CSV table of C-alpha atoms in Angstrom, one decimal:
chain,number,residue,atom,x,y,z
A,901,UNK,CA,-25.0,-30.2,-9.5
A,902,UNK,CA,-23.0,-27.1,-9.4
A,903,UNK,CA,-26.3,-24.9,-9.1
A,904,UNK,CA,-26.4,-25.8,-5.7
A,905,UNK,CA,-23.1,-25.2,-4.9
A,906,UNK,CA,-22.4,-22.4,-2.0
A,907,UNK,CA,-19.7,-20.0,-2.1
A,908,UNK,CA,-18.7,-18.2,1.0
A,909,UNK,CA,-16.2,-16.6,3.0
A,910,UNK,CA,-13.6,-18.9,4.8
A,911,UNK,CA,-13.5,-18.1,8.5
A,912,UNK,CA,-10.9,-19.6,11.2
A,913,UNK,CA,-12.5,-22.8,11.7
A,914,UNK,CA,-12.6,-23.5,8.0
A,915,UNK,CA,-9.0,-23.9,7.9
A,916,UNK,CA,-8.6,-27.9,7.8
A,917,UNK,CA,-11.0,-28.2,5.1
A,918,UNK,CA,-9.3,-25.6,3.0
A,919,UNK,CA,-5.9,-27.2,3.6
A,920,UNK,CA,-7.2,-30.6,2.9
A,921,UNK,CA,-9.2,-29.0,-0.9
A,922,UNK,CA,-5.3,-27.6,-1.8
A,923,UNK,CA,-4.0,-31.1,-1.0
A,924,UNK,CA,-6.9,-33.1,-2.9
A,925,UNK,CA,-6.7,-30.5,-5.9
A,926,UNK,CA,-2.6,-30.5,-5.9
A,927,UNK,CA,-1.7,-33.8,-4.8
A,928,UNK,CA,0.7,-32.3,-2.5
A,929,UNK,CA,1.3,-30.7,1.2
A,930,UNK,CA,3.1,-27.5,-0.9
A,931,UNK,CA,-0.1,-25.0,-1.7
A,932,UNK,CA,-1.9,-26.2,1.3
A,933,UNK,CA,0.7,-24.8,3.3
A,934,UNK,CA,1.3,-21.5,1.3
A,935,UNK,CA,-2.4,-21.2,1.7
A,936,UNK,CA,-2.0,-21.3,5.5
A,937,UNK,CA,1.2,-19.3,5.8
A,938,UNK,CA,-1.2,-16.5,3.1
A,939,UNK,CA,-3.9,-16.4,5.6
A,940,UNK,CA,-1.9,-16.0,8.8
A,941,UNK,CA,0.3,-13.0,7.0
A,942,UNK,CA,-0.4,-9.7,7.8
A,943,UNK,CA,1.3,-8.1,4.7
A,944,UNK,CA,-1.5,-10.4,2.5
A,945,UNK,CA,-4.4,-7.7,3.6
A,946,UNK,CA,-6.7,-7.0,2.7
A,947,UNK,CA,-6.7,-10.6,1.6
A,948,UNK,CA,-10.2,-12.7,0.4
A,949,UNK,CA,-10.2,-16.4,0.7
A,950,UNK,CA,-13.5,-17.8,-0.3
A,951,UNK,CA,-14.5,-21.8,0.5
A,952,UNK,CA,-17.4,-23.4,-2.2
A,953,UNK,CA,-18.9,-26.6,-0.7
A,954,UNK,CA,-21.5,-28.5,-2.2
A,955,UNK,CA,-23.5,-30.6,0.2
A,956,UNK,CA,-21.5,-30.5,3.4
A,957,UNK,CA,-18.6,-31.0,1.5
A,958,UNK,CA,-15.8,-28.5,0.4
A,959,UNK,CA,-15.1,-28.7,-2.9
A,960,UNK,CA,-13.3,-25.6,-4.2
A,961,UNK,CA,-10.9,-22.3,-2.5
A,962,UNK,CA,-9.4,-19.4,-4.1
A,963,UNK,CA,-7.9,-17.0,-2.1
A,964,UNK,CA,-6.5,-13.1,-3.0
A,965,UNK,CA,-4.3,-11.3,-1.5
A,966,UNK,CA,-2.9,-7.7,-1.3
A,967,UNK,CA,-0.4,-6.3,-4.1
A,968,UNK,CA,1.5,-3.1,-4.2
A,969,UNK,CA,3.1,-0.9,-6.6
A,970,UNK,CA,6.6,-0.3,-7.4
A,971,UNK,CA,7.1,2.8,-8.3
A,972,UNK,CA,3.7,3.5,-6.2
A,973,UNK,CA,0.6,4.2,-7.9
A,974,UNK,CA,-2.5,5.3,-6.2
A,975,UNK,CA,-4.4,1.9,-7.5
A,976,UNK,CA,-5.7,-1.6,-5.0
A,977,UNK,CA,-4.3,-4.2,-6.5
A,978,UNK,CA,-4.7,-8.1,-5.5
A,979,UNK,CA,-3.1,-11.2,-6.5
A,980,UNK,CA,-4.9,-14.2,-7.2
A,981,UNK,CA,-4.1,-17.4,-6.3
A,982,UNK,CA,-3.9,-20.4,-5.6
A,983,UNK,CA,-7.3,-21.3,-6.9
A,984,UNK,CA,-7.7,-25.3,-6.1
A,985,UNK,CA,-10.9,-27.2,-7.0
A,986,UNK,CA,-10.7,-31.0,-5.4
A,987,UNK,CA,-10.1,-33.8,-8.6
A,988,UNK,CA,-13.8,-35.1,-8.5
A,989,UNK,CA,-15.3,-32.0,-9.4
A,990,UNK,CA,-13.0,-30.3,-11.4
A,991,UNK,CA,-14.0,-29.0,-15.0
A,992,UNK,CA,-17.7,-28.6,-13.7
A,993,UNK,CA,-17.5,-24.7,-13.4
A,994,UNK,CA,-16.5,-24.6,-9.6
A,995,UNK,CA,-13.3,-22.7,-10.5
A,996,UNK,CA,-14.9,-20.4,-12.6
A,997,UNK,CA,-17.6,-19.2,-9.9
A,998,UNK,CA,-15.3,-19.4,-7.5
A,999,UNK,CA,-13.5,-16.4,-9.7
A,1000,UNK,CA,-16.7,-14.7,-10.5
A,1001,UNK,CA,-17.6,-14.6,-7.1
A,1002,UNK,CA,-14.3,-13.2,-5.7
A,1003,UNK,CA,-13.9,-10.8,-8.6
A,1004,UNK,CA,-17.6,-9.1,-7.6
A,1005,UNK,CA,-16.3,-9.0,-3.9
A,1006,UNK,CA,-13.0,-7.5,-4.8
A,1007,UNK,CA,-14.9,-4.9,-7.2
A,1008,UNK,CA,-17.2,-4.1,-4.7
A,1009,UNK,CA,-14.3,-3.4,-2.3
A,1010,UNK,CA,-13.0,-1.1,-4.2
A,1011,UNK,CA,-10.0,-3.2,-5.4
A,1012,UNK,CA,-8.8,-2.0,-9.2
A,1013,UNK,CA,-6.7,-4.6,-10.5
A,1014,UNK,CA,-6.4,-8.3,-10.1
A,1015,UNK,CA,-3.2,-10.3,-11.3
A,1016,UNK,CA,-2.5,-13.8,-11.6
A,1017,UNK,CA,0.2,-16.6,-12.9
A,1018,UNK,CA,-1.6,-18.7,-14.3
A,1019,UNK,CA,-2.8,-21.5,-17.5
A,1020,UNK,CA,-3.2,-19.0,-20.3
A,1021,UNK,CA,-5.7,-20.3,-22.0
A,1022,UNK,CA,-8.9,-20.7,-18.5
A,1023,UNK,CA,-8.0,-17.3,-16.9
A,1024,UNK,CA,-8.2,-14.7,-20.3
A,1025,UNK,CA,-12.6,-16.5,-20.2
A,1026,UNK,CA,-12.6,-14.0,-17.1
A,1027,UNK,CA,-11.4,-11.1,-18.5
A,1028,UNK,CA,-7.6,-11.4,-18.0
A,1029,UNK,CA,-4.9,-10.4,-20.4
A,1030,UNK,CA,-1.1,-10.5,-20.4
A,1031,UNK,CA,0.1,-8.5,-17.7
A,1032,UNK,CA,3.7,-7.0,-19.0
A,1033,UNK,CA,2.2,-6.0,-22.2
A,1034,UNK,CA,0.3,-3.1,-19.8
A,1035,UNK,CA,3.0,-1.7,-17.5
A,1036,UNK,CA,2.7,-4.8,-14.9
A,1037,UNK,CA,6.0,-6.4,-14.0
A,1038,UNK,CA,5.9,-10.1,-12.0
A,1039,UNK,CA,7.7,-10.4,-8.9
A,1040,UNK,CA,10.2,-11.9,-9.6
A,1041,UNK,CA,11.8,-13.4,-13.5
A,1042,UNK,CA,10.5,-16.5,-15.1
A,1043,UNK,CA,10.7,-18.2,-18.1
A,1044,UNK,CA,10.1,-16.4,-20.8
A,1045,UNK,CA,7.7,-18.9,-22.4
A,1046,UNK,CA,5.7,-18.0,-19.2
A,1047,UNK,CA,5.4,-14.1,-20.5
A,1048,UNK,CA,1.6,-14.6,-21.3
A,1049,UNK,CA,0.7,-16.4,-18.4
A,1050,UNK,CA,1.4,-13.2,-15.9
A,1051,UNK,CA,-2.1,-11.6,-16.2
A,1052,UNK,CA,-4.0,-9.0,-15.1
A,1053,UNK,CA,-7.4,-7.5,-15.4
A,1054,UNK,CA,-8.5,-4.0,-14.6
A,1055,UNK,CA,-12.0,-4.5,-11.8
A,1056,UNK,CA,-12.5,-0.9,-12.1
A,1057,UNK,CA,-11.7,2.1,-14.9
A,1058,UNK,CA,-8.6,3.4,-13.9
A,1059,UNK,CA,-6.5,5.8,-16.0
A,1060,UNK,CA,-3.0,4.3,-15.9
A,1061,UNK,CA,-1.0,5.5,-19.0
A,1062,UNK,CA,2.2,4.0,-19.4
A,1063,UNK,CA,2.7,2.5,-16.2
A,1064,UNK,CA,6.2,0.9,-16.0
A,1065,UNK,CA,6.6,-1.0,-13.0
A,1066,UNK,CA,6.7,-3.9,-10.3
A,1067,UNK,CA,3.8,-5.8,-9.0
A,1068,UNK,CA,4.9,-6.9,-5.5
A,1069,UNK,CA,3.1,-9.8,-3.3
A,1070,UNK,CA,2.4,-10.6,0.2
A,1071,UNK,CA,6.1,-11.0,1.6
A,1072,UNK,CA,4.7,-14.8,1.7
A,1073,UNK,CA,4.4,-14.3,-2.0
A,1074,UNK,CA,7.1,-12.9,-2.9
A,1075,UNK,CA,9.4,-16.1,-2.8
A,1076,UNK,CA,10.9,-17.0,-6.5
A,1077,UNK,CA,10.3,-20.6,-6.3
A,1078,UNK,CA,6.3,-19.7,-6.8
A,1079,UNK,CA,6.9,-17.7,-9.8
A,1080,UNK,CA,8.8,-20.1,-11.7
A,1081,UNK,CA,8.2,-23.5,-13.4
């Protein structure tokens, strides 16, 4: 079923059916409306948000969005997230494309390194690894029982040795109440 599954870019008009996949997947109005406030904020560009619908129906979203560097380095970084796949299709490898997909775009784009907060044991199957533990400070503090779930994965080689600093998110992003529990 998922073969025939179509992953494409989210324009405009695909905004109520992305809204309604974050409130199917979440159960709540919460990521539906970070999602919104993500794609309407200019400090989130270069930003990817990618719809996969199977049938005429959506099904999955993911969206990245623009990080910087604090101190600057002269890397393209993105954050991931949030990645939402509707309850009746979930754990049938609609997340997982949806990642594969937007990891190729981003790659292609130029983009260097991806981060996310996320379950520590789905995202390291795509190549992430604990972000701190290579230079990459979160946004804000959390938890430290949430250490390995800050991840990041180099798209392209880049020669960073040593690199002590802040990862900093769309200012839509950078709120603490999404980096916490």
């Amino acid at each position: 079923m998922v073969a025939d599954l179509i992953i494409r870019e989210s324009t405009s008009s695909d905004l109520q059916a992305v809204m309604e996949v974050e409130r199917e997947a979440f159960g709540s109005e919460e990521n539906a409306i970070l999602v919104r406030d993500l794609l309407n904020d200019p400090t989130a560009e270069p930003r990817l948000s990618l719809l996969a619908i199977l049938g005429d129906q959506p099904v999955g979203h993911i969206i990245f969005t623009q990080a910087i560097f604090d101190p600057p380095i002269s890397v393209k970084g993105a954050i991931l997230g949030p990645l939402a796949v509707i309850p009746a299709h979930q754990k049938e490898g609609v997340g997982g494309r949806l990642i594969e997909t937007g990891l190729d775009i981003l790659r292609s784009r130029g983009v260097d390194w991806v981060f996310v907060l996320g379950h520590e044991s789905y995202y390291p199957k795509f190549g992430f690894t604990p972000a701190q533990k290579q230079g990459f400070e979160p946004p804000h503090p959390f938890p430290e029982k949430y250490t390995n779930a800050w991840m990041a994965m180099a798209l392209t080689p880049t020669l960073i040795a040593a690199y002590q600093g802040l990862v900093i998110p769309a200012d839509t992003f950078d709120d603490p109440r999404y980096w916490g529990e």
